[in-house]
Amino acid sequence: MSYLKDKCVVLAVSGGIAVYKAIELLRLLTKAGADVHVIMTRSAQEFVTPLTFQTLSSNPVHVELFNLIAEREIGHISLADRADLFIVAPATANVIGKIACGIADDMLTTTVMATKAPVLIAPAMNVNMYTNPIYRENEARLVRLGYLFADPVCGSLACGWEGQGKLAAPEVIFEAALAALSAKDMAGRTLMVTAGPTREEIDPVRYISNHSSGKMGYAIARAAARRGARVILVSGPTCQSAPFGVELVAANSACEMLAAVMSHASRCDVVIKAAAVADYRPVERNASKVKKHSDSMTIELVRNPDILAGLGAMEPRPFLVGFAAETDNLVEYAAKKMKDKNLDMIVANDVSRSDAGFNADNNRALLLFRDGRSKDCPLMSKDALAERILDSIATELNGDRG
Ligand code: PMT
């Protein structure tokens, strides 16, 4: 999805072994449509040459404060003015210290000081530098002043130490960049999203499940966090990475998902149930692996609790959005589910086609509302559909249907 079309992003790279990760970040930014201008400090150029960034950004890389060509329009000021977002990644303790103290003695620090755009800083340094009270004060000061941070993660550091200081993954910094540029129409709201399948265990090695990958629910959680919501993502077992800024709660079975959802529901403004919850579970889970004694076997199943119906019966209840995965009679079955489960809205998706629905990257859906209105969402990426669903929820919550 071209999230950053028409956006100018300045990517400022300071010196550290993590410079190579800034290349992947640049790739993500340009893939999302951003016009990226790279600034490199002198020490960053010791790790990777400007040519790499220049080739991938299709823009000249800025390395000198006084460049005769760029200075025709005062390079650092024009770049600072043009930026919609300024990212410093990796950001060394030295560069962060300079920014915090207002020191502007090279292209990076001068431009960041002159910009009015949001500044996102992704630190990378030795764990003892990261925990040093001087660094902590510098970071706290910048946070107070509205600078955004994509915190480093724990791991084994290039210097040989173990601890927090590793540059956040490029995907995480990219998500933080999208969040920095998104309208915050969900700010102040708490949203719970469920995603993925559930697993109903037969014995320690076997289970009953379905083909849900979690992509749809995770796309909604990511988009809602970007739009400023506090997001609780209750997830069945999936291969999806935890979205940036989202509280992830793991639930394996339908009963575990019920417990997780109900423990948070009363504090939520909105619940969106994209999970494909198994309707039945084995009456008994064998404690040890079931042996093959005969040519056939029968497993007795019992109905799982309907989590969404339970939410629909709450008083008061959050704004409730269900999903309906159907292979036939899409509208009729989805409308019945909306009524029976007392929902505000239902996302009806036809899962009979291989280009959409379960495990696909794309989806198509019909959004049905309680008062009989509907909105058609043709085949699009799950990220794009997530935005459409949230647009509709925001409209319903804000009462501005026009
Ligand atoms: O995960 P992906 O691979 O991206 O695929 C996305 C999806 C196809 C799983 C998703 O778009 C979707 O349709 N999710 C709902 C699947 C489903 O279980 O539909 P249903 O029609 O069986 O259930 C209706 C609603 O009741 C759903 O919101 C479901 O979460 C909820 N439910 C169902 C059973 C149950 N015991 N408890 C529930 O809360």
Short mmCIF file of C-alpha atoms and ligand atoms in Angstrom, two decimals:
data_model
loop_
_atom_site.label_atom_id
_atom_site.label_comp_id
_atom_site.label_asym_id
_atom_site.label_seq_id
_atom_site.Cartn_x
_atom_site.Cartn_y
_atom_site.Cartn_z
CA MET A 1 0.00 0.00 0.00
CA SER A 2 1.40 3.45 -0.93
CA TYR A 3 1.09 4.86 2.57
CA LEU A 4 3.81 7.46 1.98
CA LYS A 5 2.90 8.68 -1.49
CA ASP A 6 3.72 12.40 -1.80
CA LYS A 7 5.59 12.35 1.54
CA CYS A 8 9.12 13.65 1.86
CA VAL A 9 11.12 11.73 4.46
CA VAL A 10 14.59 12.75 5.58
CA LEU A 11 16.54 9.71 6.76
CA ALA A 12 19.51 10.80 8.84
CA VAL A 13 22.11 8.10 9.40
CA SER A 14 24.73 8.39 12.11
CA GLY A 15 27.74 6.16 12.67
CA GLY A 16 27.38 2.67 14.11
CA ILE A 17 27.48 -0.93 13.01
CA ALA A 18 23.67 -0.82 12.58
CA VAL A 19 24.00 1.53 9.56
CA TYR A 20 23.39 -1.45 7.29
CA LYS A 21 19.87 -1.76 8.73
CA ALA A 22 19.11 1.79 7.58
CA ILE A 23 19.42 0.47 4.02
CA GLU A 24 16.48 -1.88 4.61
CA LEU A 25 14.55 0.96 6.24
CA LEU A 26 15.20 3.12 3.18
CA ARG A 27 13.88 0.31 0.98
CA LEU A 28 10.67 0.07 3.04
CA LEU A 29 10.17 3.84 2.89
CA THR A 30 10.65 4.09 -0.88
CA LYS A 31 8.48 0.99 -1.46
CA ALA A 32 5.70 2.79 0.43
CA GLY A 33 6.02 5.71 -2.01
CA ALA A 34 8.12 8.17 0.04
CA ASP A 35 10.59 10.58 -1.54
CA VAL A 36 13.56 9.89 0.75
CA HIS A 37 16.55 12.20 1.20
CA VAL A 38 19.46 10.74 3.13
CA ILE A 39 21.89 12.62 5.34
CA MET A 40 25.00 10.75 6.51
CA THR A 41 27.38 11.82 9.22
CA ARG A 42 31.09 11.40 8.62
CA SER A 43 31.24 8.32 10.87
CA ALA A 44 28.23 6.71 9.14
CA GLN A 45 30.26 6.83 5.92
CA GLU A 46 32.94 4.70 7.61
CA PHE A 47 30.42 1.83 7.67
CA VAL A 48 28.54 2.17 4.36
CA THR A 49 29.29 4.41 1.40
CA PRO A 50 26.84 7.18 0.39
CA LEU A 51 26.57 5.55 -3.03
CA THR A 52 24.44 2.72 -1.60
CA PHE A 53 21.92 5.17 -0.13
CA GLN A 54 22.04 7.36 -3.23
CA THR A 55 21.30 4.43 -5.53
CA LEU A 56 18.39 3.19 -3.42
CA SER A 57 16.85 6.60 -2.75
CA SER A 58 17.40 7.98 -6.28
CA ASN A 59 18.38 11.24 -4.58
CA PRO A 60 21.80 12.75 -3.84
CA VAL A 61 23.04 11.92 -0.34
CA HIS A 62 23.84 14.90 1.89
CA VAL A 63 27.14 14.56 3.68
CA GLU A 64 28.50 18.12 4.01
CA LEU A 65 26.96 21.12 5.71
CA PHE A 66 28.48 23.47 3.14
CA ASN A 67 27.93 21.99 -0.28
CA LEU A 68 28.37 24.43 -3.14
CA ILE A 69 25.54 23.01 -5.25
CA ALA A 70 23.00 22.47 -2.47
CA GLU A 71 23.85 25.79 -0.83
CA ARG A 72 22.33 27.66 -3.77
CA GLU A 73 19.14 27.10 -1.80
CA ILE A 74 20.77 26.69 1.66
CA GLY A 75 20.73 22.88 1.64
CA HIS A 76 20.03 22.12 5.28
CA ILE A 77 17.18 24.62 5.52
CA SER A 78 15.46 23.57 2.30
CA LEU A 79 15.68 19.91 3.36
CA ALA A 80 14.38 20.74 6.84
CA ASP A 81 11.44 22.67 5.30
CA ARG A 82 10.62 19.99 2.75
CA ALA A 83 10.49 17.11 5.27
CA ASP A 84 7.14 15.66 6.30
CA LEU A 85 9.03 13.36 8.65
CA PHE A 86 12.60 13.28 9.90
CA ILE A 87 14.03 9.91 10.97
CA VAL A 88 17.39 9.48 12.70
CA ALA A 89 18.37 5.80 12.39
CA PRO A 90 20.67 4.61 13.74
CA ALA A 91 21.04 7.43 16.24
CA THR A 92 24.19 7.32 18.34
CA ALA A 93 24.41 8.59 21.93
CA ASN A 94 26.56 11.42 20.56
CA VAL A 95 23.98 12.59 18.00
CA ILE A 96 21.10 12.29 20.51
CA GLY A 97 23.15 14.25 23.04
CA LYS A 98 23.78 16.99 20.50
CA ILE A 99 20.12 17.21 19.47
CA ALA A 100 19.05 17.34 23.15
CA CYS A 101 21.50 20.18 23.84
CA GLY A 102 20.77 22.16 20.68
CA ILE A 103 24.23 21.65 19.20
CA ALA A 104 24.14 22.05 15.42
CA ASP A 105 27.60 21.47 14.01
CA ASP A 106 27.05 19.24 10.98
CA MET A 107 24.46 18.59 8.28
CA LEU A 108 22.44 16.13 10.41
CA THR A 109 22.20 18.15 13.62
CA THR A 110 21.67 21.44 11.77
CA THR A 111 18.85 20.07 9.64
CA VAL A 112 17.10 18.32 12.54
CA MET A 113 17.22 21.56 14.52
CA ALA A 114 15.75 23.55 11.64
CA THR A 115 12.88 21.18 10.86
CA LYS A 116 9.28 21.62 11.97
CA ALA A 117 8.45 18.04 10.93
CA PRO A 118 7.99 15.27 13.51
CA VAL A 119 11.34 13.69 14.40
CA LEU A 120 11.58 9.96 15.01
CA ILE A 121 14.78 8.76 16.68
CA ALA A 122 15.91 5.11 16.63
CA PRO A 123 18.84 4.79 19.04
CA ALA A 124 21.57 2.15 18.74
CA MET A 125 24.43 1.96 21.21
CA ASN A 126 26.20 -0.06 23.89
CA VAL A 127 23.93 -1.08 26.78
CA ASN A 128 26.00 0.89 29.34
CA MET A 129 25.76 4.01 27.21
CA TYR A 130 21.99 3.42 26.89
CA THR A 131 21.56 3.16 30.66
CA ASN A 132 23.98 6.01 31.44
CA PRO A 133 22.05 8.70 33.38
CA ILE A 134 23.34 11.39 31.00
CA TYR A 135 21.87 9.56 28.02
CA ARG A 136 18.64 8.88 29.94
CA GLU A 137 18.27 12.59 30.73
CA ASN A 138 18.89 13.53 27.11
CA GLU A 139 16.24 11.07 25.91
CA ALA A 140 13.73 12.17 28.58
CA ARG A 141 14.24 15.80 27.57
CA LEU A 142 13.61 15.00 23.91
CA VAL A 143 10.50 12.93 24.75
CA ARG A 144 9.21 15.88 26.78
CA LEU A 145 9.78 18.12 23.77
CA GLY A 146 7.71 15.83 21.52
CA TYR A 147 10.47 13.86 19.78
CA LEU A 148 9.39 10.29 19.01
CA PHE A 149 11.48 7.20 19.78
CA ALA A 150 11.63 3.70 18.35
CA ASP A 151 13.33 2.03 21.30
CA PRO A 152 16.31 -0.27 20.81
CA VAL A 153 15.82 -3.95 21.59
CA CYS A 154 17.71 -6.43 23.77
CA GLY A 155 20.22 -8.82 22.30
CA SER A 156 23.91 -9.46 21.89
CA LEU A 157 25.51 -6.19 20.82
CA ALA A 158 28.32 -5.73 18.32
CA CYS A 159 30.59 -4.59 21.18
CA GLY A 160 30.25 -8.00 22.83
CA TRP A 161 27.82 -6.93 25.56
CA GLU A 162 24.32 -8.41 26.05
CA GLY A 163 21.45 -6.02 26.75
CA GLN A 164 19.26 -3.26 25.37
CA GLY A 165 20.93 -1.19 22.66
CA LYS A 166 20.33 -3.01 19.36
CA LEU A 167 18.65 -0.85 16.72
CA ALA A 168 14.94 -1.71 16.42
CA ALA A 169 14.11 -3.82 13.35
CA PRO A 170 13.63 -1.75 10.16
CA GLU A 171 9.99 -2.94 10.00
CA VAL A 172 9.38 -1.58 13.51
CA ILE A 173 10.96 1.81 12.69
CA PHE A 174 8.91 1.88 9.49
CA GLU A 175 5.69 1.22 11.47
CA ALA A 176 6.66 4.01 13.90
CA ALA A 177 7.19 6.29 10.88
CA LEU A 178 3.72 5.47 9.52
CA ALA A 179 2.25 6.11 12.97
CA ALA A 180 4.01 9.49 13.14
CA LEU A 181 2.40 10.52 9.84
CA SER A 182 -1.11 9.14 10.41
CA ALA A 183 -4.16 11.15 11.40
CA LYS A 184 -5.05 10.30 14.99
CA ASP A 185 -8.81 9.83 14.61
CA MET A 186 -8.79 6.89 17.06
CA ALA A 187 -6.87 8.73 19.79
CA GLY A 188 -8.34 8.20 23.25
CA ARG A 189 -10.13 5.00 22.20
CA THR A 190 -9.31 1.48 23.34
CA LEU A 191 -9.79 -1.15 20.66
CA MET A 192 -9.59 -4.89 21.06
CA VAL A 193 -8.95 -6.97 17.95
CA THR A 194 -8.95 -10.75 17.81
CA ALA A 195 -6.98 -12.50 15.10
CA GLY A 196 -5.88 -15.88 13.83
CA PRO A 197 -7.24 -19.36 14.41
CA THR A 198 -7.75 -21.25 17.63
CA ARG A 199 -6.31 -24.70 18.27
CA GLU A 200 -8.44 -27.28 20.01
CA GLU A 201 -6.14 -29.98 21.27
CA ILE A 202 -6.86 -33.68 20.84
CA ASP A 203 -3.67 -34.80 22.58
CA PRO A 204 -0.19 -33.26 23.14
CA VAL A 205 0.66 -33.48 19.41
CA ARG A 206 -2.63 -33.08 17.52
CA TYR A 207 -5.27 -30.38 17.30
CA ILE A 208 -8.31 -29.19 15.33
CA SER A 209 -7.86 -25.77 13.71
CA ASN A 210 -8.47 -23.81 10.48
CA HIS A 211 -6.56 -21.88 7.80
CA SER A 212 -6.64 -18.42 9.39
CA SER A 213 -3.20 -16.78 9.17
CA GLY A 214 -4.01 -13.80 11.36
CA LYS A 215 -3.18 -11.36 8.50
CA MET A 216 -6.60 -9.66 8.55
CA GLY A 217 -6.73 -9.11 12.32
CA TYR A 218 -3.10 -8.00 12.53
CA ALA A 219 -3.66 -5.49 9.70
CA ILE A 220 -6.57 -3.99 11.67
CA ALA A 221 -4.53 -3.86 14.89
CA ARG A 222 -1.58 -2.18 13.11
CA ALA A 223 -3.80 0.40 11.43
CA ALA A 224 -5.71 1.20 14.63
CA ALA A 225 -2.46 1.73 16.57
CA ARG A 226 -1.22 4.06 13.83
CA ARG A 227 -4.46 6.02 14.11
CA GLY A 228 -3.80 6.64 17.79
CA ALA A 229 -5.88 3.95 19.52
CA ARG A 230 -4.70 1.88 22.44
CA VAL A 231 -4.87 -1.57 20.87
CA ILE A 232 -5.17 -4.95 22.58
CA LEU A 233 -4.63 -7.75 20.10
CA VAL A 234 -5.85 -11.14 21.29
CA SER A 235 -4.21 -13.58 18.94
CA GLY A 236 -4.46 -17.25 18.27
CA PRO A 237 -1.28 -19.03 17.15
CA THR A 238 0.07 -17.31 13.99
CA CYS A 239 3.38 -16.55 12.27
CA GLN A 240 2.67 -12.79 12.23
CA SER A 241 5.09 -10.40 13.96
CA ALA A 242 3.77 -8.41 16.90
CA PRO A 243 2.68 -5.02 15.53
CA PHE A 244 4.44 -1.89 16.81
CA GLY A 245 2.69 -0.22 19.74
CA VAL A 246 0.12 -2.98 20.26
CA GLU A 247 -0.46 -5.05 23.43
CA LEU A 248 -0.34 -8.66 22.31
CA VAL A 249 -2.25 -11.27 24.33
CA ALA A 250 -1.75 -14.88 23.23
CA ALA A 251 -4.65 -17.33 23.32
CA ASN A 252 -4.39 -20.87 22.02
CA SER A 253 -7.87 -22.31 22.29
CA ALA A 254 -11.37 -20.81 22.05
CA CYS A 255 -11.75 -21.06 25.84
CA GLU A 256 -8.46 -19.21 26.36
CA MET A 257 -9.56 -16.57 23.84
CA LEU A 258 -12.88 -16.18 25.67
CA ALA A 259 -11.07 -15.61 28.98
CA ALA A 260 -8.63 -13.11 27.42
CA VAL A 261 -11.37 -11.17 25.60
CA MET A 262 -13.70 -11.00 28.60
CA SER A 263 -10.94 -9.85 30.95
CA HIS A 264 -10.40 -6.72 28.79
CA ALA A 265 -13.86 -6.15 27.24
CA SER A 266 -15.33 -3.78 29.82
CA ARG A 267 -12.46 -1.30 29.27
CA CYS A 268 -12.81 -1.29 25.47
CA ASP A 269 -14.66 1.21 23.28
CA VAL A 270 -14.58 -1.11 20.29
CA VAL A 271 -14.11 -4.87 19.80
CA ILE A 272 -13.38 -6.25 16.33
CA LYS A 273 -13.55 -10.03 16.08
CA ALA A 274 -11.55 -11.13 13.04
CA ALA A 275 -10.42 -14.39 14.67
CA ALA A 276 -11.62 -17.65 13.20
CA VAL A 277 -12.68 -19.32 16.43
CA ALA A 278 -13.18 -23.09 16.24
CA ASP A 279 -16.86 -23.83 16.77
CA TYR A 280 -16.17 -27.18 18.45
CA ARG A 281 -13.46 -28.77 20.63
CA PRO A 282 -12.85 -32.37 21.66
CA VAL A 283 -14.85 -33.33 24.76
CA GLU A 284 -11.64 -34.68 26.23
CA ARG A 285 -7.98 -33.87 25.65
CA ASN A 286 -5.87 -37.01 26.01
CA ALA A 287 -2.94 -36.46 28.35
CA SER A 288 -0.68 -38.67 26.21
CA LYS A 289 -0.41 -39.25 22.46
CA VAL A 290 -3.32 -41.32 21.13
CA LYS A 291 -2.04 -44.60 19.61
CA LYS A 292 -3.26 -46.03 16.29
CA HIS A 293 -5.14 -49.08 17.50
CA SER A 294 -7.78 -49.29 14.74
CA ASP A 295 -8.44 -48.15 11.16
CA SER A 296 -10.93 -45.51 12.20
CA MET A 297 -11.51 -43.35 15.21
CA THR A 298 -14.26 -41.09 16.47
CA ILE A 299 -13.62 -37.90 18.38
CA GLU A 300 -16.57 -36.54 20.27
CA LEU A 301 -16.80 -32.77 20.00
CA VAL A 302 -18.57 -30.23 22.15
CA ARG A 303 -19.65 -26.72 21.12
CA ASN A 304 -17.26 -23.91 22.07
CA PRO A 305 -18.61 -20.79 23.76
CA ASP A 306 -19.56 -18.06 21.26
CA ILE A 307 -17.27 -15.20 22.34
CA LEU A 308 -18.93 -12.59 20.15
CA ALA A 309 -22.43 -13.50 21.34
CA GLY A 310 -21.13 -13.14 24.92
CA LEU A 311 -19.87 -9.63 24.11
CA GLY A 312 -23.20 -8.80 22.46
CA ALA A 313 -25.01 -9.68 25.70
CA MET A 314 -22.90 -7.27 27.83
CA GLU A 315 -24.60 -4.21 29.26
CA PRO A 316 -23.29 -1.68 28.50
CA ARG A 317 -21.24 -3.13 25.70
CA PRO A 318 -18.46 -1.84 23.44
CA PHE A 319 -19.10 -1.00 19.76
CA LEU A 320 -19.07 -4.51 18.30
CA VAL A 321 -17.76 -5.52 14.90
CA GLY A 322 -17.99 -9.16 13.87
CA PHE A 323 -16.73 -10.97 10.80
CA ALA A 324 -18.68 -13.52 8.84
CA ALA A 325 -16.72 -16.06 6.82
CA GLU A 326 -19.19 -17.59 4.38
CA THR A 327 -19.06 -19.72 1.28
CA ASP A 328 -22.74 -19.24 0.29
CA ASN A 329 -25.60 -16.81 0.98
CA LEU A 330 -23.06 -14.22 2.17
CA VAL A 331 -25.39 -11.31 2.87
CA GLU A 332 -28.23 -13.34 4.36
CA TYR A 333 -26.00 -15.32 6.77
CA ALA A 334 -23.92 -12.29 7.74
CA ALA A 335 -27.02 -10.19 8.46
CA LYS A 336 -28.43 -12.99 10.62
CA LYS A 337 -25.15 -13.20 12.59
CA MET A 338 -25.20 -9.44 13.14
CA LYS A 339 -28.74 -9.66 14.54
CA ASP A 340 -28.32 -12.86 16.58
CA LYS A 341 -25.06 -11.66 18.19
CA ASN A 342 -26.31 -8.07 18.71
CA LEU A 343 -23.53 -6.39 16.67
CA ASP A 344 -23.18 -2.84 15.35
CA MET A 345 -21.44 -3.89 12.17
CA ILE A 346 -20.32 -7.05 10.42
CA VAL A 347 -17.62 -7.62 7.81
CA ALA A 348 -18.97 -10.25 5.45
CA ASN A 349 -16.26 -12.01 3.48
CA ASP A 350 -16.74 -14.69 0.86
CA VAL A 351 -14.15 -17.34 1.72
CA SER A 352 -14.98 -19.66 -1.19
CA ARG A 353 -12.38 -17.97 -3.45
CA SER A 354 -8.64 -18.53 -3.23
CA ASP A 355 -7.67 -14.89 -3.96
CA ALA A 356 -9.25 -13.62 -0.74
CA GLY A 357 -10.24 -14.64 2.78
CA PHE A 358 -8.26 -17.26 4.68
CA ASN A 359 -4.48 -16.96 4.42
CA ALA A 360 -4.56 -14.65 1.34
CA ASP A 361 -2.85 -11.24 1.27
CA ASN A 362 -6.00 -9.66 -0.15
CA ASN A 363 -9.62 -9.65 0.84
CA ARG A 364 -12.97 -8.40 -0.44
CA ALA A 365 -15.89 -7.72 1.85
CA LEU A 366 -19.28 -6.18 2.30
CA LEU A 367 -19.62 -4.05 5.43
CA LEU A 368 -23.13 -4.36 6.84
CA PHE A 369 -24.50 -1.97 9.43
CA ARG A 370 -27.25 -2.45 12.00
CA ASP A 371 -29.64 -0.02 10.26
CA GLY A 372 -29.48 -1.91 6.94
CA ARG A 373 -26.84 0.20 5.18
CA SER A 374 -23.97 -1.57 3.46
CA LYS A 375 -20.62 -0.67 1.89
CA ASP A 376 -18.91 -2.72 -0.76
CA CYS A 377 -15.14 -3.17 -0.49
CA PRO A 378 -13.82 -4.79 -3.70
CA LEU A 379 -10.66 -6.92 -3.78
CA MET A 380 -7.83 -5.03 -2.06
CA SER A 381 -4.93 -5.70 0.29
CA LYS A 382 -5.86 -6.62 3.86
CA ASP A 383 -4.04 -3.44 4.96
CA ALA A 384 -6.31 -1.36 2.72
CA LEU A 385 -9.43 -3.19 3.91
CA ALA A 386 -8.35 -2.64 7.53
CA GLU A 387 -8.28 1.13 6.84
CA ARG A 388 -11.76 0.99 5.25
CA ILE A 389 -13.16 -0.91 8.25
CA LEU A 390 -11.62 1.62 10.65
CA ASP A 391 -12.89 4.55 8.54
CA SER A 392 -16.41 3.17 8.93
CA ILE A 393 -16.00 2.58 12.67
CA ALA A 394 -14.62 6.12 13.16
CA THR A 395 -17.61 7.53 11.23
CA GLU A 396 -20.08 5.53 13.33
CA LEU A 397 -18.40 6.47 16.62
CA ASN A 398 -18.08 10.14 15.76
CA GLY A 399 -21.64 10.20 14.44
CA ASP A 400 -20.64 12.08 11.28
CA ARG A 401 -22.11 9.97 8.50
CA GLY A 402 -22.82 13.13 6.58
O1 PMT B 1 -6.64 -14.70 9.30
P1 PMT B 1 -6.64 -14.53 7.80
O2 PMT B 1 -5.90 -15.63 7.08
O3 PMT B 1 -6.18 -13.16 7.38
O4 PMT B 1 -8.15 -14.67 7.29
C1 PMT B 1 -9.10 -13.73 7.64
C2 PMT B 1 -10.45 -14.37 7.99
C3 PMT B 1 -11.05 -15.04 6.76
C4 PMT B 1 -10.26 -15.41 9.10
C5 PMT B 1 -11.35 -13.20 8.51
O5 PMT B 1 -11.54 -12.28 7.47
C6 PMT B 1 -12.71 -13.72 8.99
O6 PMT B 1 -13.64 -13.87 8.25
N1 PMT B 1 -12.81 -13.99 10.33
C7 PMT B 1 -13.97 -14.59 10.97
C8 PMT B 1 -13.96 -16.06 10.73
C9 PMT B 1 -15.11 -16.76 11.42
O7 PMT B 1 -14.90 -17.50 12.36
O8 PMT B 1 -16.29 -16.45 10.98
P2 PMT B 1 -17.70 -17.10 11.53
O9 PMT B 1 -18.67 -16.69 10.51
O10 PMT B 1 -17.49 -18.55 11.81
O11 PMT B 1 -17.92 -16.37 12.91
C10 PMT B 1 -18.66 -15.16 13.00
C11 PMT B 1 -18.09 -14.26 14.07
O12 PMT B 1 -18.25 -14.86 15.35
C12 PMT B 1 -16.62 -13.96 13.91
O13 PMT B 1 -16.41 -12.60 14.21
C13 PMT B 1 -15.96 -14.86 14.95
O14 PMT B 1 -14.76 -14.29 15.46
C14 PMT B 1 -17.02 -14.96 16.02
N2 PMT B 1 -17.02 -16.22 16.77
C15 PMT B 1 -17.27 -17.39 16.14
C16 PMT B 1 -17.31 -18.56 16.88
C17 PMT B 1 -17.10 -18.51 18.29
N3 PMT B 1 -17.13 -19.60 19.03
N4 PMT B 1 -16.87 -17.33 18.87
C18 PMT B 1 -16.82 -16.18 18.14
O15 PMT B 1 -16.60 -15.10 18.70
#
